[in-house]
GROMACS .gro file of N, CA and C in nm:
model
  330
    1MET      N    1   4.646  -1.238   5.951
    1MET     CA    2   4.598  -1.335   5.855
    1MET      C    3   4.504  -1.267   5.755
    2ARG      N    4   4.518  -1.305   5.631
    2ARG     CA    5   4.431  -1.257   5.524
    2ARG      C    6   4.350  -1.375   5.472
    3HIS      N    7   4.220  -1.362   5.473
    3HIS     CA    8   4.134  -1.466   5.419
    3HIS      C    9   4.099  -1.426   5.277
    4ARG      N   10   4.153  -1.501   5.182
    4ARG     CA   11   4.136  -1.468   5.041
    4ARG      C   12   4.090  -1.589   4.963
    5LEU      N   13   4.032  -1.561   4.848
    5LEU     CA   14   3.988  -1.665   4.756
    5LEU      C   15   4.110  -1.719   4.683
    6ALA      N   16   4.127  -1.851   4.683
    6ALA     CA   17   4.240  -1.913   4.614
    6ALA      C   18   4.201  -1.945   4.471
    7GLU      N   19   4.300  -1.987   4.391
    7GLU     CA   20   4.275  -2.020   4.251
    7GLU      C   21   4.178  -2.136   4.235
    8ASN      N   22   4.174  -2.226   4.334
    8ASN     CA   23   4.084  -2.340   4.325
    8ASN      C   24   3.943  -2.309   4.373
    9GLY      N   25   3.915  -2.185   4.414
    9GLY     CA   26   3.781  -2.141   4.450
    9GLY      C   27   3.748  -2.147   4.598
   10GLU      N   28   3.836  -2.192   4.682
   10GLU     CA   29   3.808  -2.197   4.825
   10GLU      C   30   3.872  -2.079   4.897
   11ILE      N   31   3.820  -2.047   5.015
   11ILE     CA   32   3.874  -1.939   5.096
   11ILE      C   33   3.989  -1.997   5.179
   12VAL      N   34   4.105  -1.932   5.172
   12VAL     CA   35   4.225  -1.977   5.242
   12VAL      C   36   4.280  -1.862   5.324
   13ALA      N   37   4.334  -1.894   5.442
   13ALA     CA   38   4.396  -1.793   5.528
   13ALA      C   39   4.546  -1.788   5.497
   14TYR      N   40   4.593  -1.670   5.456
   14TYR     CA   41   4.734  -1.648   5.426
   14TYR      C   42   4.791  -1.548   5.524
   15THR      N   43   4.917  -1.567   5.561
   15THR     CA   44   4.986  -1.462   5.635
   15THR      C   45   5.028  -1.356   5.533
   16ASP      N   46   5.073  -1.242   5.580
   16ASP     CA   47   5.117  -1.137   5.489
   16ASP      C   48   5.235  -1.184   5.403
   17GLU      N   49   5.325  -1.262   5.462
   17GLU     CA   50   5.439  -1.313   5.387
   17GLU      C   51   5.397  -1.415   5.281
   18GLU      N   52   5.296  -1.497   5.311
   18GLU     CA   53   5.250  -1.599   5.216
   18GLU      C   54   5.167  -1.538   5.103
   19TYR      N   55   5.106  -1.425   5.129
   19TYR     CA   56   5.021  -1.362   5.027
   19TYR      C   57   5.104  -1.306   4.912
   20GLY      N   58   5.215  -1.245   4.942
   20GLY     CA   59   5.302  -1.190   4.837
   20GLY      C   60   5.257  -1.053   4.792
   21VAL      N   61   5.273  -1.027   4.661
   21VAL     CA   62   5.234  -0.897   4.607
   21VAL      C   63   5.084  -0.892   4.585
   22ARG      N   64   5.033  -0.774   4.566
   22ARG     CA   65   4.890  -0.752   4.549
   22ARG      C   66   4.835  -0.831   4.431
   23LYS      N   67   4.724  -0.901   4.451
   23LYS     CA   68   4.670  -0.989   4.348
   23LYS      C   69   4.549  -0.932   4.273
   24ASP      N   70   4.482  -0.833   4.328
   24ASP     CA   71   4.364  -0.781   4.260
   24ASP      C   72   4.403  -0.689   4.145
   25ASP      N   73   4.306  -0.653   4.064
   25ASP     CA   74   4.336  -0.571   3.947
   25ASP      C   75   4.338  -0.422   3.977
   26GLY      N   76   4.301  -0.380   4.098
   26GLY     CA   77   4.302  -0.240   4.134
   26GLY      C   78   4.202  -0.157   4.056
   27LEU      N   79   4.101  -0.222   4.002
   27LEU     CA   80   3.995  -0.160   3.923
   27LEU      C   81   4.051  -0.089   3.800
   28GLY      N   82   4.162  -0.137   3.750
   28GLY     CA   83   4.223  -0.078   3.631
   28GLY      C   84   4.182  -0.152   3.505
   29VAL      N   85   4.214  -0.094   3.394
   29VAL     CA   86   4.182  -0.154   3.265
   29VAL      C   87   4.278  -0.268   3.234
   30ILE      N   88   4.405  -0.251   3.268
   30ILE     CA   89   4.507  -0.350   3.240
   30ILE      C   90   4.531  -0.434   3.364
   31LYS      N   91   4.530  -0.565   3.347
   31LYS     CA   92   4.558  -0.656   3.459
   31LYS      C   93   4.706  -0.644   3.498
   32PRO      N   94   4.735  -0.634   3.627
   32PRO     CA   95   4.876  -0.624   3.668
   32PRO      C   96   4.946  -0.760   3.661
   33VAL      N   97   5.076  -0.756   3.644
   33VAL     CA   98   5.158  -0.878   3.647
   33VAL      C   99   5.191  -0.904   3.793
   34ASN      N  100   5.155  -1.022   3.844
   34ASN     CA  101   5.183  -1.050   3.984
   34ASN      C  102   5.235  -1.191   4.007
   35SER      N  103   5.275  -1.260   3.902
   35SER     CA  104   5.341  -1.389   3.921
   35SER      C  105   5.491  -1.365   3.928
   36SER      N  106   5.562  -1.457   3.990
   36SER     CA  107   5.707  -1.435   4.004
   36SER      C  108   5.776  -1.441   3.867
   37GLY      N  109   5.728  -1.524   3.777
   37GLY     CA  110   5.787  -1.530   3.644
   37GLY      C  111   5.766  -1.400   3.567
   38GLY      N  112   5.645  -1.346   3.574
   38GLY     CA  113   5.617  -1.220   3.506
   38GLY      C  114   5.694  -1.104   3.565
   39LEU      N  115   5.704  -1.102   3.698
   39LEU     CA  116   5.780  -0.996   3.764
   39LEU      C  117   5.929  -1.007   3.733
   40LEU      N  118   5.980  -1.130   3.722
   40LEU     CA  119   6.119  -1.149   3.685
   40LEU      C  120   6.144  -1.098   3.544
   41PHE      N  121   6.055  -1.130   3.450
   41PHE     CA  122   6.070  -1.082   3.313
   41PHE      C  123   6.070  -0.930   3.307
   42LEU      N  124   5.975  -0.867   3.375
   42LEU     CA  125   5.969  -0.720   3.373
   42LEU      C  126   6.092  -0.658   3.439
   43SER      N  127   6.140  -0.718   3.547
   43SER     CA  128   6.258  -0.665   3.615
   43SER      C  129   6.382  -0.677   3.527
   44LEU      N  130   6.396  -0.791   3.459
   44LEU     CA  131   6.510  -0.808   3.368
   44LEU      C  132   6.502  -0.710   3.251
   45LEU      N  133   6.381  -0.688   3.200
   45LEU     CA  134   6.363  -0.594   3.090
   45LEU      C  135   6.400  -0.452   3.134
   46MET      N  136   6.354  -0.411   3.252
   46MET     CA  137   6.388  -0.278   3.302
   46MET      C  138   6.538  -0.265   3.329
   47THR      N  139   6.600  -0.372   3.378
   47THR     CA  140   6.744  -0.370   3.402
   47THR      C  141   6.820  -0.355   3.271
   48ALA      N  142   6.776  -0.425   3.168
   48ALA     CA  143   6.841  -0.413   3.037
   48ALA      C  144   6.827  -0.272   2.981
   49LEU      N  145   6.709  -0.214   2.995
   49LEU     CA  146   6.688  -0.077   2.947
   49LEU      C  147   6.773   0.022   3.026
   50PHE      N  148   6.786   0.000   3.156
   50PHE     CA  149   6.871   0.087   3.235
   50PHE      C  150   7.017   0.071   3.193
   51GLY      N  151   7.057  -0.050   3.158
   51GLY     CA  152   7.191  -0.073   3.107
   51GLY      C  153   7.216   0.004   2.979
   52LEU      N  154   7.115   0.010   2.891
   52LEU     CA  155   7.127   0.089   2.769
   52LEU      C  156   7.141   0.238   2.800
   53MET      N  157   7.070   0.282   2.904
   53MET     CA  158   7.083   0.422   2.944
   53MET      C  159   7.224   0.451   2.995
   54LEU      N  160   7.281   0.357   3.070
   54LEU     CA  161   7.418   0.375   3.118
   54LEU      C  162   7.516   0.374   3.002
   55TYR      N  163   7.490   0.291   2.903
   55TYR     CA  164   7.574   0.290   2.783
   55TYR      C  165   7.570   0.426   2.713
   56ALA      N  166   7.452   0.488   2.712
   56ALA     CA  167   7.439   0.620   2.652
   56ALA      C  168   7.522   0.724   2.728
   57VAL      N  169   7.529   0.711   2.860
   57VAL     CA  170   7.611   0.803   2.940
   57VAL      C  171   7.758   0.787   2.903
   58VAL      N  172   7.802   0.663   2.888
   58VAL     CA  173   7.941   0.638   2.850
   58VAL      C  174   7.970   0.699   2.713
   59GLN      N  175   7.877   0.683   2.621
   59GLN     CA  176   7.897   0.739   2.487
   59GLN      C  177   7.900   0.892   2.491
   60MET      N  178   7.814   0.952   2.576
   60MET     CA  179   7.817   1.097   2.589
   60MET      C  180   7.949   1.145   2.648
   61ALA      N  181   8.003   1.067   2.742
   61ALA     CA  182   8.131   1.105   2.802
   61ALA      C  183   8.245   1.092   2.702
   62LEU      N  184   8.241   0.986   2.622
   62LEU     CA  185   8.348   0.966   2.525
   62LEU      C  186   8.347   1.069   2.412
   63THR      N  187   8.228   1.117   2.376
   63THR     CA  188   8.217   1.215   2.267
   63THR      C  189   8.208   1.358   2.318
   64ASP      N  190   8.230   1.376   2.449
   64ASP     CA  191   8.232   1.509   2.512
   64ASP      C  192   8.102   1.585   2.488
   65GLN      N  193   7.989   1.520   2.518
   65GLN     CA  194   7.857   1.582   2.506
   65GLN      C  195   7.790   1.594   2.642
   66TRP      N  196   7.861   1.651   2.737
   66TRP     CA  197   7.810   1.661   2.874
   66TRP      C  198   7.690   1.754   2.885
   67HIS      N  199   7.673   1.844   2.790
   67HIS     CA  200   7.557   1.934   2.797
   67HIS      C  201   7.426   1.856   2.785
   68ILE      N  202   7.427   1.744   2.713
   68ILE     CA  203   7.306   1.660   2.703
   68ILE      C  204   7.277   1.597   2.838
   69MET      N  205   7.380   1.548   2.904
   69MET     CA  206   7.361   1.486   3.035
   69MET      C  207   7.307   1.587   3.137
   70GLY      N  208   7.347   1.711   3.124
   70GLY     CA  209   7.296   1.814   3.214
   70GLY      C  210   7.147   1.839   3.198
   71GLU      N  211   7.094   1.809   3.081
   71GLU     CA  212   6.951   1.830   3.056
   71GLU      C  213   6.865   1.708   3.092
   72ILE      N  214   6.922   1.588   3.088
   72ILE     CA  215   6.840   1.467   3.107
   72ILE      C  216   6.880   1.385   3.229
   73TRP      N  217   6.959   1.438   3.320
   73TRP     CA  218   7.004   1.361   3.436
   73TRP      C  219   6.889   1.309   3.519
   74TRP      N  220   6.779   1.386   3.527
   74TRP     CA  221   6.666   1.349   3.612
   74TRP      C  222   6.598   1.222   3.563
   75MET      N  223   6.612   1.188   3.434
   75MET     CA  224   6.552   1.066   3.383
   75MET      C  225   6.615   0.942   3.445
   76TYR      N  226   6.744   0.947   3.474
   76TYR     CA  227   6.813   0.834   3.534
   76TYR      C  228   6.763   0.809   3.676
   77VAL      N  229   6.739   0.916   3.749
   77VAL     CA  230   6.685   0.903   3.885
   77VAL      C  231   6.542   0.851   3.878
   78LEU      N  232   6.464   0.900   3.783
   78LEU     CA  233   6.325   0.858   3.769
   78LEU      C  234   6.312   0.711   3.734
   79VAL      N  235   6.401   0.659   3.654
   79VAL     CA  236   6.397   0.519   3.612
   79VAL      C  237   6.434   0.424   3.726
   80LEU      N  238   6.508   0.472   3.824
   80LEU     CA  239   6.548   0.386   3.935
   80LEU      C  240   6.430   0.340   4.020
   81PHE      N  241   6.326   0.422   4.033
   81PHE     CA  242   6.212   0.385   4.116
   81PHE      C  243   6.139   0.260   4.066
   82PRO      N  244   6.096   0.254   3.940
   82PRO     CA  245   6.032   0.129   3.895
   82PRO      C  246   6.130   0.012   3.889
   83LEU      N  247   6.257   0.039   3.867
   83LEU     CA  248   6.356  -0.068   3.864
   83LEU      C  249   6.365  -0.136   4.000
   84PHE      N  250   6.381  -0.057   4.105
   84PHE     CA  251   6.389  -0.114   4.240
   84PHE      C  252   6.255  -0.174   4.283
   85ALA      N  253   6.144  -0.113   4.245
   85ALA     CA  254   6.013  -0.167   4.280
   85ALA      C  255   5.989  -0.302   4.212
   86GLY      N  256   6.033  -0.315   4.088
   86GLY     CA  257   6.018  -0.443   4.017
   86GLY      C  258   6.095  -0.555   4.084
   87TRP      N  259   6.221  -0.528   4.120
   87TRP     CA  260   6.301  -0.632   4.185
   87TRP      C  261   6.249  -0.662   4.325
   88ALA      N  262   6.202  -0.561   4.398
   88ALA     CA  263   6.145  -0.584   4.531
   88ALA      C  264   6.018  -0.668   4.522
   89GLY      N  265   5.934  -0.640   4.422
   89GLY     CA  266   5.812  -0.720   4.402
   89GLY      C  267   5.844  -0.863   4.366
   90PHE      N  268   5.945  -0.884   4.281
   90PHE     CA  269   5.984  -1.020   4.244
   90PHE      C  270   6.033  -1.096   4.366
   91ILE      N  271   6.119  -1.034   4.447
   91ILE     CA  272   6.173  -1.102   4.566
   91ILE      C  273   6.061  -1.135   4.663
   92LYS      N  274   5.968  -1.042   4.682
   92LYS     CA  275   5.856  -1.064   4.774
   92LYS      C  276   5.767  -1.179   4.726
   93GLU      N  277   5.736  -1.182   4.597
   93GLU     CA  278   5.648  -1.287   4.544
   93GLU      C  279   5.720  -1.422   4.543
   94ARG      N  280   5.848  -1.423   4.513
   94ARG     CA  281   5.924  -1.550   4.514
   94ARG      C  282   5.928  -1.609   4.655
   95LYS      N  283   5.949  -1.523   4.755
   95LYS     CA  284   5.949  -1.569   4.893
   95LYS      C  285   5.811  -1.622   4.931
   96ALA      N  286   5.705  -1.553   4.887
   96ALA     CA  287   5.569  -1.597   4.917
   96ALA      C  288   5.540  -1.732   4.852
   97GLU      N  289   5.587  -1.753   4.730
   97GLU     CA  290   5.567  -1.881   4.663
   97GLU      C  291   5.632  -1.994   4.741
   98LYS      N  292   5.752  -1.971   4.791
   98LYS     CA  293   5.820  -2.074   4.869
   98LYS      C  294   5.745  -2.104   4.998
   99LEU      N  295   5.694  -2.001   5.064
   99LEU     CA  296   5.618  -2.022   5.187
   99LEU      C  297   5.486  -2.095   5.160
  100ARG      N  298   5.418  -2.059   5.050
  100ARG     CA  299   5.293  -2.129   5.016
  100ARG      C  300   5.320  -2.274   4.981
  101LYS      N  301   5.430  -2.299   4.912
  101LYS     CA  302   5.465  -2.437   4.875
  101LYS      C  303   5.495  -2.519   5.000
  102ALA      N  304   5.562  -2.458   5.098
  102ALA     CA  305   5.594  -2.529   5.222
  102ALA      C  306   5.468  -2.569   5.298
  103ARG      N  307   5.364  -2.485   5.294
  103ARG     CA  308   5.238  -2.518   5.362
  103ARG      C  309   5.136  -2.582   5.268
  104ASP      N  310   5.175  -2.605   5.142
  104ASP     CA  311   5.089  -2.667   5.040
  104ASP      C  312   4.960  -2.585   5.021
  105LEU      N  313   4.976  -2.453   5.007
  105LEU     CA  314   4.863  -2.365   4.985
  105LEU      C  315   4.852  -2.329   4.837
  106PRO      N  316   4.731  -2.312   4.785
  106PRO     CA  317   4.717  -2.267   4.648
  106PRO      C  318   4.750  -2.118   4.637
  107ARG      N  319   4.774  -2.073   4.515
  107ARG     CA  320   4.805  -1.931   4.491
  107ARG      C  321   4.678  -1.849   4.511
  108PRO      N  322   4.686  -1.734   4.579
  108PRO     CA  323   4.567  -1.649   4.594
  108PRO      C  324   4.522  -1.594   4.458
  109ALA      N  325   4.392  -1.584   4.442
  109ALA     CA  326   4.338  -1.531   4.317
  109ALA      C  327   4.300  -1.384   4.329
  110GLU      N  328   4.287  -1.336   4.448
  110GLU     CA  329   4.250  -1.193   4.467
  110GLU      C  330   4.335  -1.128   4.573
   0.00000   0.00000   0.00000
């Protein structure tokens, strides 16, 4: 059980599944996106950008420019990590929202 401050200002006990993704700012300058809607938007945006990268591979294959692919192949592997992390975070937060709604709990604020 995690005892956290809810959006309405009271301390609520959440299970790990009900808590969802990390809610604090991590002492960073930029506030992280941790709502399911925001995570869905970011995941769709990253998926679209990855689709554009795949389109570029098709274009390189059609124009016989494989030497370019040999130099930048590692970028495709690198982009997969945030792509999968974004979708995993969205699924985790969506599941947590459903569990909180079932127990009528407010969203954690921290």
